[in-house]
Coordinates of C-alpha atoms in Angstrom, one line a residue:
Chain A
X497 CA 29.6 -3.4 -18.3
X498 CA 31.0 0.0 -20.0
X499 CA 31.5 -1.8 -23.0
X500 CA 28.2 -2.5 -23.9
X501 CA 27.9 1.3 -24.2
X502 CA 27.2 2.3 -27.7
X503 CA 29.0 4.7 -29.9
X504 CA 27.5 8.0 -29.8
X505 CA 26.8 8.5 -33.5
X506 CA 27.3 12.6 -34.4
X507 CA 23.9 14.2 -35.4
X508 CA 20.6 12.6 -34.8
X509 CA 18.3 15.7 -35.9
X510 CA 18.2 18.8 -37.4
X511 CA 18.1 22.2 -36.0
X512 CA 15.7 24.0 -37.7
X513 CA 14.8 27.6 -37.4
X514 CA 11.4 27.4 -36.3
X515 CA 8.5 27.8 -39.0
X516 CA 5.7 30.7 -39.4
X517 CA 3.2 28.0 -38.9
X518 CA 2.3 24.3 -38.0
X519 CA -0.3 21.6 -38.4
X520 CA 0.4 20.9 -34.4
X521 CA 2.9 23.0 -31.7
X522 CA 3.9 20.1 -29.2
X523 CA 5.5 22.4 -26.1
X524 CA 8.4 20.4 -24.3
X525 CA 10.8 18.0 -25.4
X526 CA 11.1 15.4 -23.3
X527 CA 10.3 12.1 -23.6
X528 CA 6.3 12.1 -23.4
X529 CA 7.2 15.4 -26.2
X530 CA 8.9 13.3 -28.4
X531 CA 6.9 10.1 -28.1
X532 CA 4.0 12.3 -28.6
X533 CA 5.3 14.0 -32.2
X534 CA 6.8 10.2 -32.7
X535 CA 3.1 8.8 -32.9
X536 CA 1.4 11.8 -34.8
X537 CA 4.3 11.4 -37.5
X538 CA 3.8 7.5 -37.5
X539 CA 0.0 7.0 -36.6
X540 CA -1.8 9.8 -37.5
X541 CA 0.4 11.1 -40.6
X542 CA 1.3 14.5 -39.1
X543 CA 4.7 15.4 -40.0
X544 CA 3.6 19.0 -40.2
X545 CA 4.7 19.4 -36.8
X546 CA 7.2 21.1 -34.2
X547 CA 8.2 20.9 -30.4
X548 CA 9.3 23.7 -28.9
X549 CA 11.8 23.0 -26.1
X550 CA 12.8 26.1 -23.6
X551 CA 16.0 24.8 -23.2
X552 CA 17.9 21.6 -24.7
X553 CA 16.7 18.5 -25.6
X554 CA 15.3 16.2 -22.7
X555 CA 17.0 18.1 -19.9
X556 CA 14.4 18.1 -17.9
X557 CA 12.8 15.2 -16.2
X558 CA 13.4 13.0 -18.6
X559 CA 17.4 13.4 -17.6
X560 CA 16.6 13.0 -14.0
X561 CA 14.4 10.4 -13.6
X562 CA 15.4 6.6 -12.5
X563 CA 14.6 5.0 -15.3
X564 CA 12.4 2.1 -13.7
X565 CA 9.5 0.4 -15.8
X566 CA 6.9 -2.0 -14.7
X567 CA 3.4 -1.9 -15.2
X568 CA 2.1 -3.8 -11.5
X569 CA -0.4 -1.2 -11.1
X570 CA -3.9 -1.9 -8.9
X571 CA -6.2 -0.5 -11.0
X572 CA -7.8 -1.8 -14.2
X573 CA -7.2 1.8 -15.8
X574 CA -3.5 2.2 -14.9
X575 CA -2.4 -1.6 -15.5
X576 CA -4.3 -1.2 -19.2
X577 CA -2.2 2.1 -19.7
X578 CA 1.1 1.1 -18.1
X579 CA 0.8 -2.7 -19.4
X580 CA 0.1 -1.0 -23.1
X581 CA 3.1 1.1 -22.6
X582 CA 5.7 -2.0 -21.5
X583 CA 4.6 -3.6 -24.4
X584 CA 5.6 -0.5 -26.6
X585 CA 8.8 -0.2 -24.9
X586 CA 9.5 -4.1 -25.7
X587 CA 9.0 -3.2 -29.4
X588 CA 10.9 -0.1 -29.8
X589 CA 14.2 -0.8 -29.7
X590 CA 13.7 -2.8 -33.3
X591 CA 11.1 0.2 -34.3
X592 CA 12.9 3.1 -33.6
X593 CA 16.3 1.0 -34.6
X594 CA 18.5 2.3 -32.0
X595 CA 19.6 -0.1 -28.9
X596 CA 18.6 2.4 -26.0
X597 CA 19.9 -0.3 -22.9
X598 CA 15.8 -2.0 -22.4
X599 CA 16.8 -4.5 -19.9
X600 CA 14.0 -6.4 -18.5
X601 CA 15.6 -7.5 -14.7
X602 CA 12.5 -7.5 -13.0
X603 CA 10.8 -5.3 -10.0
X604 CA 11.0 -6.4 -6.6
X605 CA 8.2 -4.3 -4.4
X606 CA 9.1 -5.4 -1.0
X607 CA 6.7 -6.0 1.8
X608 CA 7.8 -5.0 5.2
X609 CA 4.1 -4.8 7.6
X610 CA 1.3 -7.3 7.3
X611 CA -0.8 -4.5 5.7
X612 CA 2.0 -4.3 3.1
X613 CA 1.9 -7.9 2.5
X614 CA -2.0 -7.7 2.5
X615 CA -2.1 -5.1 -0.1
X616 CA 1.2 -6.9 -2.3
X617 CA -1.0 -10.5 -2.8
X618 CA -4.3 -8.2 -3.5
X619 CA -1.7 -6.2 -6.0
X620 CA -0.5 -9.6 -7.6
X621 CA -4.2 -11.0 -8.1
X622 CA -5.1 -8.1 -9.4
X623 CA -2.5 -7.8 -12.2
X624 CA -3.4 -11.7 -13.1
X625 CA -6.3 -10.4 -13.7
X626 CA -5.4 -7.9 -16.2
X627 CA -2.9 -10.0 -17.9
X628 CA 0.4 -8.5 -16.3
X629 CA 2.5 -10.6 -15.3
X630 CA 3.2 -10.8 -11.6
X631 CA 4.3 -12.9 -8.4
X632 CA 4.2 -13.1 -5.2
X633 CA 7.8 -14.5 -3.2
X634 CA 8.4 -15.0 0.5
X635 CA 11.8 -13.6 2.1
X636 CA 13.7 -16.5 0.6
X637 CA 12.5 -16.4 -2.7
X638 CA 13.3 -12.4 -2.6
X639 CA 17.0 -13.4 -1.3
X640 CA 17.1 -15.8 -4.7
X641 CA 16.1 -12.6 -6.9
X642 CA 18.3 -10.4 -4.9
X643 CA 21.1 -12.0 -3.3
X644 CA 22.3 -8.3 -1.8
X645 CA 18.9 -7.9 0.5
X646 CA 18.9 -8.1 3.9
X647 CA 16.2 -10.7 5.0
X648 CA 17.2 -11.3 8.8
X649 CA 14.6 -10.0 11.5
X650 CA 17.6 -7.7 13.1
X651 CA 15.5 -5.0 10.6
X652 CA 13.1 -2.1 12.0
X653 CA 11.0 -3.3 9.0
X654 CA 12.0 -7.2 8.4
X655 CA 11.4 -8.0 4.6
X656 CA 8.2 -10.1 4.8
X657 CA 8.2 -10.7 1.1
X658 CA 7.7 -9.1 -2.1
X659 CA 6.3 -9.1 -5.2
X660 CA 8.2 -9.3 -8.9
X661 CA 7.2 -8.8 -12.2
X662 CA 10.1 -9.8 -13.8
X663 CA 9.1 -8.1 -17.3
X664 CA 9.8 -4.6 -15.5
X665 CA 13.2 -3.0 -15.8
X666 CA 15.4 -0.2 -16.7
X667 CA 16.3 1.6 -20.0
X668 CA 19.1 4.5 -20.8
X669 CA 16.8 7.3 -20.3
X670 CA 18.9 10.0 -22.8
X671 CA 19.3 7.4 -25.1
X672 CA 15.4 6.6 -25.3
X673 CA 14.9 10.7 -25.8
X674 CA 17.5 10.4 -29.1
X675 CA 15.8 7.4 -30.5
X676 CA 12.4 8.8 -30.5
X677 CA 14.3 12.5 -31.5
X678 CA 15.9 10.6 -34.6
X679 CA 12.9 9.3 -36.0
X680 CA 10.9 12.0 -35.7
X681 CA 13.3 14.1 -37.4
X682 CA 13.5 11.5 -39.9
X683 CA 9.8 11.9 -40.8
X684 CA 9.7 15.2 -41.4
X685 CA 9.4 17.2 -37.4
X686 CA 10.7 19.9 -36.6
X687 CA 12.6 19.9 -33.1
X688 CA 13.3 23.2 -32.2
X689 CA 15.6 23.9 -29.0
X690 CA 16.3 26.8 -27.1
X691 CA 12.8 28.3 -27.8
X692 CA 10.7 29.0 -24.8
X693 CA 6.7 29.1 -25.3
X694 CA 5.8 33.0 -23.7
X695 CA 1.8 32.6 -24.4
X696 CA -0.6 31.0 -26.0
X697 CA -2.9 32.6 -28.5
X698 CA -6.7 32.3 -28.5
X699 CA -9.6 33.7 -30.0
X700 CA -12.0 33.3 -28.0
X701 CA -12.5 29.5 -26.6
X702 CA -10.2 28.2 -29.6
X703 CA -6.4 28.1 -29.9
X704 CA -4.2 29.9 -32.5
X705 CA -0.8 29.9 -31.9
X706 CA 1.6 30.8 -29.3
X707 CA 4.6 33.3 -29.0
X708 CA 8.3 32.4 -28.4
X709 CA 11.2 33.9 -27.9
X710 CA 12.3 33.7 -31.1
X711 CA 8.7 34.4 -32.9
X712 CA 5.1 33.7 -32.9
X713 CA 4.0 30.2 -34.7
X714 CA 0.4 30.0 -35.6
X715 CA -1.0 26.7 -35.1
X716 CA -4.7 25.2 -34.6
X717 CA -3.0 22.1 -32.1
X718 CA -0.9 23.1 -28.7
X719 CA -0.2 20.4 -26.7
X720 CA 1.3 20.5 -23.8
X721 CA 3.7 18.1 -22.2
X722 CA 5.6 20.0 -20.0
X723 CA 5.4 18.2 -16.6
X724 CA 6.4 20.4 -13.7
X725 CA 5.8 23.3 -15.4
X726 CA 2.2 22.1 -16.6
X727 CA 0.8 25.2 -14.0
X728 CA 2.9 27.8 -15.5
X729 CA 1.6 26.8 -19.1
X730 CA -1.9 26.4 -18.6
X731 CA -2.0 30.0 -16.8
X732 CA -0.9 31.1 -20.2
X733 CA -3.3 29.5 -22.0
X734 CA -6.1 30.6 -19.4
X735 CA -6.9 27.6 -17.7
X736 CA -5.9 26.1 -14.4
X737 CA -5.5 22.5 -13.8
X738 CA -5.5 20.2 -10.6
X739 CA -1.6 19.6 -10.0
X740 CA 0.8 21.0 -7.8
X741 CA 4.5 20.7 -8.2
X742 CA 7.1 19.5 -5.8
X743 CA 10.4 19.0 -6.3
X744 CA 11.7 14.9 -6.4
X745 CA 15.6 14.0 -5.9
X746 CA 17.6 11.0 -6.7
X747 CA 21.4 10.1 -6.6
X748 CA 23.6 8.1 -7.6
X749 CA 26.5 6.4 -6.2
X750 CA 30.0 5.8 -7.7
X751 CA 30.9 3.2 -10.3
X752 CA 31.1 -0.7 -8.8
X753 CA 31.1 -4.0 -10.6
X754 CA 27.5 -5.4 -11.0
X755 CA 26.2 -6.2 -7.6
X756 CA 22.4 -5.3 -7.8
X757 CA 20.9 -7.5 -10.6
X758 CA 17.1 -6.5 -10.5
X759 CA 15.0 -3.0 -9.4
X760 CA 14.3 -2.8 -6.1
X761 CA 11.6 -0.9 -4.5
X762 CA 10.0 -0.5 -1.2
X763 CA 7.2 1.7 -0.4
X764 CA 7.2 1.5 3.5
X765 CA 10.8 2.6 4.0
X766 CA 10.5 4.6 1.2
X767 CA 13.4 3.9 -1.4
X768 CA 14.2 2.4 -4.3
X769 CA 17.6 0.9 -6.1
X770 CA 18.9 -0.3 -9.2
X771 CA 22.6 -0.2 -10.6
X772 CA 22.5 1.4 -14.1
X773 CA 24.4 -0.3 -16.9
X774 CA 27.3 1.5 -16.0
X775 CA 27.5 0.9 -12.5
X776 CA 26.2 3.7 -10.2
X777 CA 23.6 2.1 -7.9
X778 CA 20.4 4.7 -8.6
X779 CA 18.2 5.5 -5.7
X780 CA 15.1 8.1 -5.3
X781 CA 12.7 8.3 -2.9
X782 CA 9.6 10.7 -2.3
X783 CA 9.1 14.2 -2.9
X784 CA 9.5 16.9 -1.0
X785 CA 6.3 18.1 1.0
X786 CA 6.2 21.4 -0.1
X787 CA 5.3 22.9 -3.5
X788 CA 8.4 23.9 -5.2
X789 CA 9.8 24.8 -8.7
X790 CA 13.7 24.9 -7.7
X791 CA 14.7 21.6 -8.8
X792 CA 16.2 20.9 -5.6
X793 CA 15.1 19.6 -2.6
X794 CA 16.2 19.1 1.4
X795 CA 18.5 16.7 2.2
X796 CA 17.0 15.4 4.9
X797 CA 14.8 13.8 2.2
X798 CA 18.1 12.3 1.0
X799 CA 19.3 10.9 4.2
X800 CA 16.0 9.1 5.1
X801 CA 16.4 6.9 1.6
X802 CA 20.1 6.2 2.4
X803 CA 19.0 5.3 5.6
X804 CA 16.6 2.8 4.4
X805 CA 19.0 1.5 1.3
X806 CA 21.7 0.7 3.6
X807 CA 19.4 -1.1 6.0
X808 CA 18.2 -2.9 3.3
X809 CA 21.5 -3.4 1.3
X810 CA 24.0 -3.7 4.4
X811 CA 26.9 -3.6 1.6
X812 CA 25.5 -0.2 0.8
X813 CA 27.3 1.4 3.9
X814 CA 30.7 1.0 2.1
X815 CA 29.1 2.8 -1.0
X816 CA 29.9 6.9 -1.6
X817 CA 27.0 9.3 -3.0
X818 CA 28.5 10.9 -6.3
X819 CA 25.9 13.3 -7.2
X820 CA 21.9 14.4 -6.0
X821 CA 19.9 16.6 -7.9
X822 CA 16.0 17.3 -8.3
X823 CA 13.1 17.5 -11.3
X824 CA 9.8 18.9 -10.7
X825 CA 7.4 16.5 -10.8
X826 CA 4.1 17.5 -11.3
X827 CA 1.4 15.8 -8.9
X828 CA -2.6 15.4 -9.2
X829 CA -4.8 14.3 -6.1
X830 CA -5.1 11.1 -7.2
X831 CA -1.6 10.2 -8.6
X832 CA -2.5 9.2 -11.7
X833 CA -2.3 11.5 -15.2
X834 CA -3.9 14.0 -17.0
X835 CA -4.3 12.6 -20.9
X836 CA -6.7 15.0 -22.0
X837 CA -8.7 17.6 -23.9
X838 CA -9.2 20.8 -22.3
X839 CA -12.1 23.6 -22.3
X840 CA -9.8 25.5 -24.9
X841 CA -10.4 24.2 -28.9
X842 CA -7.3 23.0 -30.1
X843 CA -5.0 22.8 -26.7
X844 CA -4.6 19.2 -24.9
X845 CA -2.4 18.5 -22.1
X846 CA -0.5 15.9 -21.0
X847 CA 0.8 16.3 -17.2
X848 CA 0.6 15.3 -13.7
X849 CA 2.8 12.0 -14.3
X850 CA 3.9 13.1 -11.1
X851 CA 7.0 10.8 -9.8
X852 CA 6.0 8.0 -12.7
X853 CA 6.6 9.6 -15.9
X854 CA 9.2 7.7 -17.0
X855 CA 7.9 4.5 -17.9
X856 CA 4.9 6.1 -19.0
X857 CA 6.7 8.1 -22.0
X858 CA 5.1 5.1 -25.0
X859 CA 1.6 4.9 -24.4
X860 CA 1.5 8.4 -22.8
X861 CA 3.1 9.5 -26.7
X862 CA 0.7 7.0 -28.4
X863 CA -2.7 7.9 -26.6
X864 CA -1.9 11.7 -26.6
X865 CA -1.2 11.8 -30.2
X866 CA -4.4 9.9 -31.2
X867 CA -6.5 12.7 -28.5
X868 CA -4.6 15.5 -30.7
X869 CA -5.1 14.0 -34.3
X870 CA -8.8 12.9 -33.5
X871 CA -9.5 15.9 -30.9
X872 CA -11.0 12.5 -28.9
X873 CA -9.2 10.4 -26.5
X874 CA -7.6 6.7 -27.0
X875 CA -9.4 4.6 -24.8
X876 CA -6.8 4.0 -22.8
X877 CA -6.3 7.3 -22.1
X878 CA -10.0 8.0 -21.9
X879 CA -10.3 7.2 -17.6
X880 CA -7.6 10.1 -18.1
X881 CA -9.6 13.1 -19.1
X882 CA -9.7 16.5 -16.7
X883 CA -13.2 15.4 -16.4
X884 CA -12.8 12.8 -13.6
X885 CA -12.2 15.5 -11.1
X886 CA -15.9 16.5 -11.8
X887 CA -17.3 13.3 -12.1
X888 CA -15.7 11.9 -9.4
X889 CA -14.2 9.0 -11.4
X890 CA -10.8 9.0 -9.8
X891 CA -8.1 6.4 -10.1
X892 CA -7.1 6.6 -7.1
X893 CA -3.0 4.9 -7.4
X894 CA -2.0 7.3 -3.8
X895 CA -4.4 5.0 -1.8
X896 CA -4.1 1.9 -3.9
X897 CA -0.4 0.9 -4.5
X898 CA 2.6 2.9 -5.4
X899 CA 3.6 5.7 -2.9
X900 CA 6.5 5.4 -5.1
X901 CA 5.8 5.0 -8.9
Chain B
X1470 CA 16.5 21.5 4.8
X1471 CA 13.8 24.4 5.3
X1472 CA 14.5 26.7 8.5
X1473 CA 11.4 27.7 9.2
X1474 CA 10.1 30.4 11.8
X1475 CA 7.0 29.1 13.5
X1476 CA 5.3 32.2 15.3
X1477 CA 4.9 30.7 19.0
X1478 CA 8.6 28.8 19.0
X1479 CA 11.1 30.6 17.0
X1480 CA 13.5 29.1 13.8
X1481 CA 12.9 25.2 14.0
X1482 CA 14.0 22.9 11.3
X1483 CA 11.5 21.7 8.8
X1484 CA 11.3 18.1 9.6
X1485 CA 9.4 19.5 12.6
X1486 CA 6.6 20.8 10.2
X1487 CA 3.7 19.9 8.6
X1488 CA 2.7 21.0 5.2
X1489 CA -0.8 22.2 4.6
X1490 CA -0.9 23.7 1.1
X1491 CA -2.7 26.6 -0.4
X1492 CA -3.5 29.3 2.2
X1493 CA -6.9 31.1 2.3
X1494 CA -9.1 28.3 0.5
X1495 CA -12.2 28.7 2.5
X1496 CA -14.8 25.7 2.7
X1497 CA -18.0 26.9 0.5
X1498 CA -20.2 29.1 2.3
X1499 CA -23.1 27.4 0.3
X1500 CA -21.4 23.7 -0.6
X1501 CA -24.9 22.3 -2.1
X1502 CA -25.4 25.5 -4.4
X1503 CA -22.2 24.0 -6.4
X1504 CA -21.4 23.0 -9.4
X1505 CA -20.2 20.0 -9.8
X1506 CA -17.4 21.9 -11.7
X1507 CA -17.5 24.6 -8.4
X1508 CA -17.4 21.3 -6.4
X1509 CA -14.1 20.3 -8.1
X1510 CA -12.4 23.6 -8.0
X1511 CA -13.1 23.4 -3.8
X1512 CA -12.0 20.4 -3.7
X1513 CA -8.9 19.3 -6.2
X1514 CA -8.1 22.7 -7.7
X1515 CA -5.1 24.9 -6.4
X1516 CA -3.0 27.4 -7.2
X1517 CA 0.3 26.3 -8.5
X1518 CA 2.4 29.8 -8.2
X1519 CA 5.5 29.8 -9.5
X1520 CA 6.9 32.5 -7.5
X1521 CA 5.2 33.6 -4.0
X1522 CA 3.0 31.8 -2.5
X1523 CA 0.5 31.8 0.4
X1524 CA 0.4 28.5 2.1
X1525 CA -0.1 26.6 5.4
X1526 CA 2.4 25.1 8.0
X1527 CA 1.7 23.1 11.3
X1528 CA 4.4 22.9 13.9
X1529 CA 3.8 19.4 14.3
X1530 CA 6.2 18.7 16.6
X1531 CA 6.3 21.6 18.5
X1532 CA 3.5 23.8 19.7
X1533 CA 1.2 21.8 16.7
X1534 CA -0.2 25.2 15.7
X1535 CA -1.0 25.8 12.4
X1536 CA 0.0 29.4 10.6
X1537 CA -0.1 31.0 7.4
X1538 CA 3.2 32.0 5.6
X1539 CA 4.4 33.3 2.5
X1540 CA 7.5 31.8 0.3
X1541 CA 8.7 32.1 -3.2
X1542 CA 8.5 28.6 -4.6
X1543 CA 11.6 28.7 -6.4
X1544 CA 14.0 30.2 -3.7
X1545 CA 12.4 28.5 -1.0
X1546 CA 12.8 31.8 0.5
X1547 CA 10.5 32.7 3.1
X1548 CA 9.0 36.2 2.9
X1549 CA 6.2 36.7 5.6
X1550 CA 4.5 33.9 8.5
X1551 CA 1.5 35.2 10.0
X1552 CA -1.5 33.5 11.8
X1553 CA -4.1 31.4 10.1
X1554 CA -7.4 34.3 9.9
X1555 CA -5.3 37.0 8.3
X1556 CA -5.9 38.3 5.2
X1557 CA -2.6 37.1 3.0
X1558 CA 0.7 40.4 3.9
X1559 CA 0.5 43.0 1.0
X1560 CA 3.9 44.7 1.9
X1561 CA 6.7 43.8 3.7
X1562 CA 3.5 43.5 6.5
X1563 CA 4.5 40.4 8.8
X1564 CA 7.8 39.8 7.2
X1565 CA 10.0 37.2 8.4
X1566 CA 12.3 38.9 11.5

């Protein structure tokens, strides 16, 4: 599998010294940063543009996620915004001209309680509905997909079926971050590293730049995508917003030959696997209860998804953890994003992905771009807006599917 | 894993606990003299610290009381526990024996 690794080509952007003003300040540069200045270049002809990142290019989540996309969402909202973005990421390895490891081997969500099972066919109905492809197997059917899975009833939690969307997958996640980082450097962007946003500047209800450690940019357009952070931003910018941040791990195993050849995910005993290209079987789990900003998390949390993989994947137990580590994912009441304007002229933020933000990076980049360049949402990202929280218009994924995103 | 020092049972690990979120978010006095912006703020709006921060704990398997403590959110580090009704330690007021 190594070999299908490509060469790492030597400089896919500039390093610019950052400008005394800009069109648009995008802060972070992560993957919904660079998907975001991506789409303004592209879409919306803004090439006048920079993203600040505090410290190196995608280090942040977008380096410690688990790089699973699917779009088998419940609710018409999330399955239009999810499905949109599965469609991008089906496209871009041609658009952005860079083979970034897009390998669509399916989801498996398993079903372990009649509720789950319940829930799973109302899931799979729903997503016929919406035009996202999805199905529901019994045990045997998941033992076809997945020949490692433990179907027996000698389980706390037998497997009582799942459902697969077999369109769902995996990609390289630093690779996706250089794709996108390539173009837009090709088109004219300024990616700046190692510059840390210190405050943003207003006059009165209306942005006008913001101050760095290495200068103050004057700008008209901040947007924010800085995911765990999101809190620490918006106080600078003098607004609060309804997230709180909790620190997510994952792991990774050593190198085997392929064994796992799909994603699998269960929400009930709370895990979820694939085997990246290279060979370390990936797993992550929930977050941590407690607010936190230390990207790292109690190993208990660990133990209780190992626990559950190896029940599940009984040739697991033979399997070594190589390395843990935590992000900070940034989490709304309803578990579903802010895509949005704000009460401030001119600054729009982009958070509370939560533990989903991953396969959200495309149409999170394409609808936050058009909100920035038209100072109106996308209506996909419309259902998105800050404003639900007053209107009462939630999308409410925490009740209605993923636990896990 | 968190060592945490509930009040009534001494240092327990954290799986024992319960998390409750921000501290000393009271329920409106007035609820129906809210805006529906007020409304939000009460009920999806909370602090986010970076640093310390008051929150709730419940020993839930232990005594299964709830308490008030104060921890920095990126050490983890716990700097004061004191009962729910107190008005959030200024100094080193209830700090963590």
């Amino acid at each position: 599998m190594a070999d299908q690794l490509p060469e790492h080509p030597d400089f896919l952007w500039r390093n610019p010294e950052p400008k005394k003003s800009y069109e648009a300040v995008i802060i972070g540069g992560g993957g919904h940063g660079l998907a975001t200045a991506y789409y303004l270049a592209k879409n919306h002809g803004m090439t006048n543009i920079a993203i600040l990142e505090r410290g190196w290019l995608a280090g942040g989540n977008m380096a410690r996620n688990t790089t699973i996309i699917r779009s088998n969402y419940l609710w018409d909202e999330s399955a239009a915004i999810y499905e949109k973005s599965l469609k991008l990421w089906e496209q871009l390895p041609e658009e952005l001209d860079y083979d970034f490891l897009f390998s669509q081997r399916g989801v498996l969500n398993l079903a372990h309680t009649l509720q789950d099972v319940r829930e799973s066919q109302r899931r799979v109905n729903a997503n016929f509905l919406n035009g996202v492809d999805a199905e529901w197997l019994d045990p045997k059917q998941v033992k076809e997909v997945c020949p490692i899975i433990n179907i027996g009833d000698d389980l706390r939690y037998p497997v009582m079926g799942g459902t697969y969307q077999p369109r769902a997958g995996i990609a390289k996640h630093d690779h996706v971050a250089w794709a996108f980082a390539r173009k837009c450097d090709e088109m004219g962007v300024d990616i700046i590293q190692n510059c840390e946003v210190t405050g943003v500047e207003r006059i009165g209800d209306k942005v006008v730049g913001v101050r760095t450690n290495r200068g103050n940019i004057a700008t008209e357009r901040v947007a924010m995508c800085v995911a765990g952070d999101s809190s620490v931003l918006a106080d600078m910018a003098g607004i609060r917003l309804p997230i709180q941040s909790h620190p997510l791990q994952a792991l990774v195993s050593e190198l085997f030959e392929p064994v796992h050849p799909t994603v699998v995910m269960s929400n009930h005993v709370h895990v979820y696997v694939s085997q990246a290209h290279k060979g370390e079987l990936v797993m992550g789990a929930g977050v941590d209860s407690y607010n936190g900003y230390g990207q790292r998390g109690g190993f208990h949390v660990i133990e209780e998804q190992l626990a559950a993989a190896v029940e599940l994947f009984p040739i697991f137990s033979r399997a070594h953890v190589l390395r843990t580590w935590g992000g900070i994912v940034d989490v709304t009441l309803d578990a579903s994003p802010i895509v949005s304007r704000t009460e401030v002229d001119g600054l729009y933020v982009n958070c509370g992905w939560g533990t989903g933000g991953f396969k959200g990076t495309p149409a999170a980049g394409l609808t936050f771009a058009h909100t920035i360049a038209n100072d109106d949402p996308h209506p996909l990202n419309a259902p998105y807006a800050l404003e639900r929280f007053e209107t009462g218009h939630l999308i409410d994924e925490h009740g209605a599917a993923a636990v896990a995103h | 894993m968190l060592l945490i020092s509930c009040p009534n049972c001494g240092p327990r690990d954290e799986t024992e606990f319960h998390y409750g979120g921000q501290a000393h978010v009271p329920y409106p006095e007035d609820p129906y003299a809210l805006s529906d912006r007020e409304w939000a703020e009460y009920l999806f709006y909370r602090d986010n610290d970076r640093g310390a921060y008051a929150e709730r704990w419940s020993h839930s398997l232990g005594c299964r009381k709830w308490f008030n403590a104060v921890r920095d959110t990126v050490t983890y580090d716990f700097t004061a526990i004191y009962p729910m009704g107190d008005p959030r330690p200024t100094t080193s007021e209830g700090a963590v024996r």
